[in-house]
């Protein structure tokens, strides 16, 4: 997907590696506006939960 303009840039998921607090492995999560967008399980069974999105005035309309 090719992003055009400022609005698309804020919707494009950004991969980020996080450390599993149980086993210490790297887990790749995807962020939009700095928030995890989907539940991501580690091989050990720990799950990094998706965070609620930030609602803007544009989202409410």
PDB file of C-alpha atoms in Angstrom, residues 21-60:
ATOM      1  CA  UNK A  21       7.455  -9.723  29.618  1.00  0.00           C
ATOM      2  CA  UNK A  22       7.220 -13.486  30.261  1.00  0.00           C
ATOM      3  CA  UNK A  23       9.957 -14.986  28.080  1.00  0.00           C
ATOM      4  CA  UNK A  24      11.968 -12.017  26.746  1.00  0.00           C
ATOM      5  CA  UNK A  25      11.454 -12.793  23.044  1.00  0.00           C
ATOM      6  CA  UNK A  26      10.829 -10.069  20.487  1.00  0.00           C
ATOM      7  CA  UNK A  27       7.205  -9.759  19.359  1.00  0.00           C
ATOM      8  CA  UNK A  28       6.326  -7.775  16.234  1.00  0.00           C
ATOM      9  CA  UNK A  29       3.237  -5.630  16.811  1.00  0.00           C
ATOM     10  CA  UNK A  30       1.572  -3.147  14.488  1.00  0.00           C
ATOM     11  CA  UNK A  31       0.800   0.416  15.568  1.00  0.00           C
ATOM     12  CA  UNK A  32      -1.429   3.178  14.249  1.00  0.00           C
ATOM     13  CA  UNK A  33      -1.018   6.543  15.947  1.00  0.00           C
ATOM     14  CA  UNK A  34       1.189   4.849  18.569  1.00  0.00           C
ATOM     15  CA  UNK A  35      -1.417   2.257  19.630  1.00  0.00           C
ATOM     16  CA  UNK A  36      -1.383  -1.504  19.103  1.00  0.00           C
ATOM     17  CA  UNK A  37      -4.129  -2.302  16.562  1.00  0.00           C
ATOM     18  CA  UNK A  38      -4.511  -6.083  17.008  1.00  0.00           C
ATOM     19  CA  UNK A  39      -3.943  -8.763  19.641  1.00  0.00           C
ATOM     20  CA  UNK A  40      -0.496 -10.269  19.068  1.00  0.00           C
ATOM     21  CA  UNK A  41       0.450 -13.589  20.713  1.00  0.00           C
ATOM     22  CA  UNK A  42       3.979 -14.621  21.662  1.00  0.00           C
ATOM     23  CA  UNK A  43       5.213 -18.202  21.171  1.00  0.00           C
ATOM     24  CA  UNK A  44       5.078 -18.677  24.967  1.00  0.00           C
ATOM     25  CA  UNK A  45       1.343 -17.854  25.065  1.00  0.00           C
ATOM     26  CA  UNK A  46       1.490 -14.258  26.347  1.00  0.00           C
ATOM     27  CA  UNK A  47      -0.734 -11.892  24.329  1.00  0.00           C
ATOM     28  CA  UNK A  48      -0.134  -8.181  23.768  1.00  0.00           C
ATOM     29  CA  UNK A  49      -3.675  -6.815  23.629  1.00  0.00           C
ATOM     30  CA  UNK A  50      -4.943  -4.247  21.137  1.00  0.00           C
ATOM     31  CA  UNK A  51      -5.446  -0.807  22.602  1.00  0.00           C
ATOM     32  CA  UNK A  52      -8.626   1.218  22.115  1.00  0.00           C
ATOM     33  CA  UNK A  53      -8.310   3.762  19.292  1.00  0.00           C
ATOM     34  CA  UNK A  54      -8.287   7.469  19.980  1.00  0.00           C
ATOM     35  CA  UNK A  55     -11.524   9.012  18.713  1.00  0.00           C
ATOM     36  CA  UNK A  56     -11.273  12.341  16.972  1.00  0.00           C
ATOM     37  CA  UNK A  57     -14.017  14.811  16.080  1.00  0.00           C
ATOM     38  CA  UNK A  58     -13.775  13.576  12.473  1.00  0.00           C
ATOM     39  CA  UNK A  59     -14.429   9.961  13.602  1.00  0.00           C
ATOM     40  CA  UNK A  60     -17.583  10.974  15.508  1.00  0.00           C
TER      41      UNK A  60
END
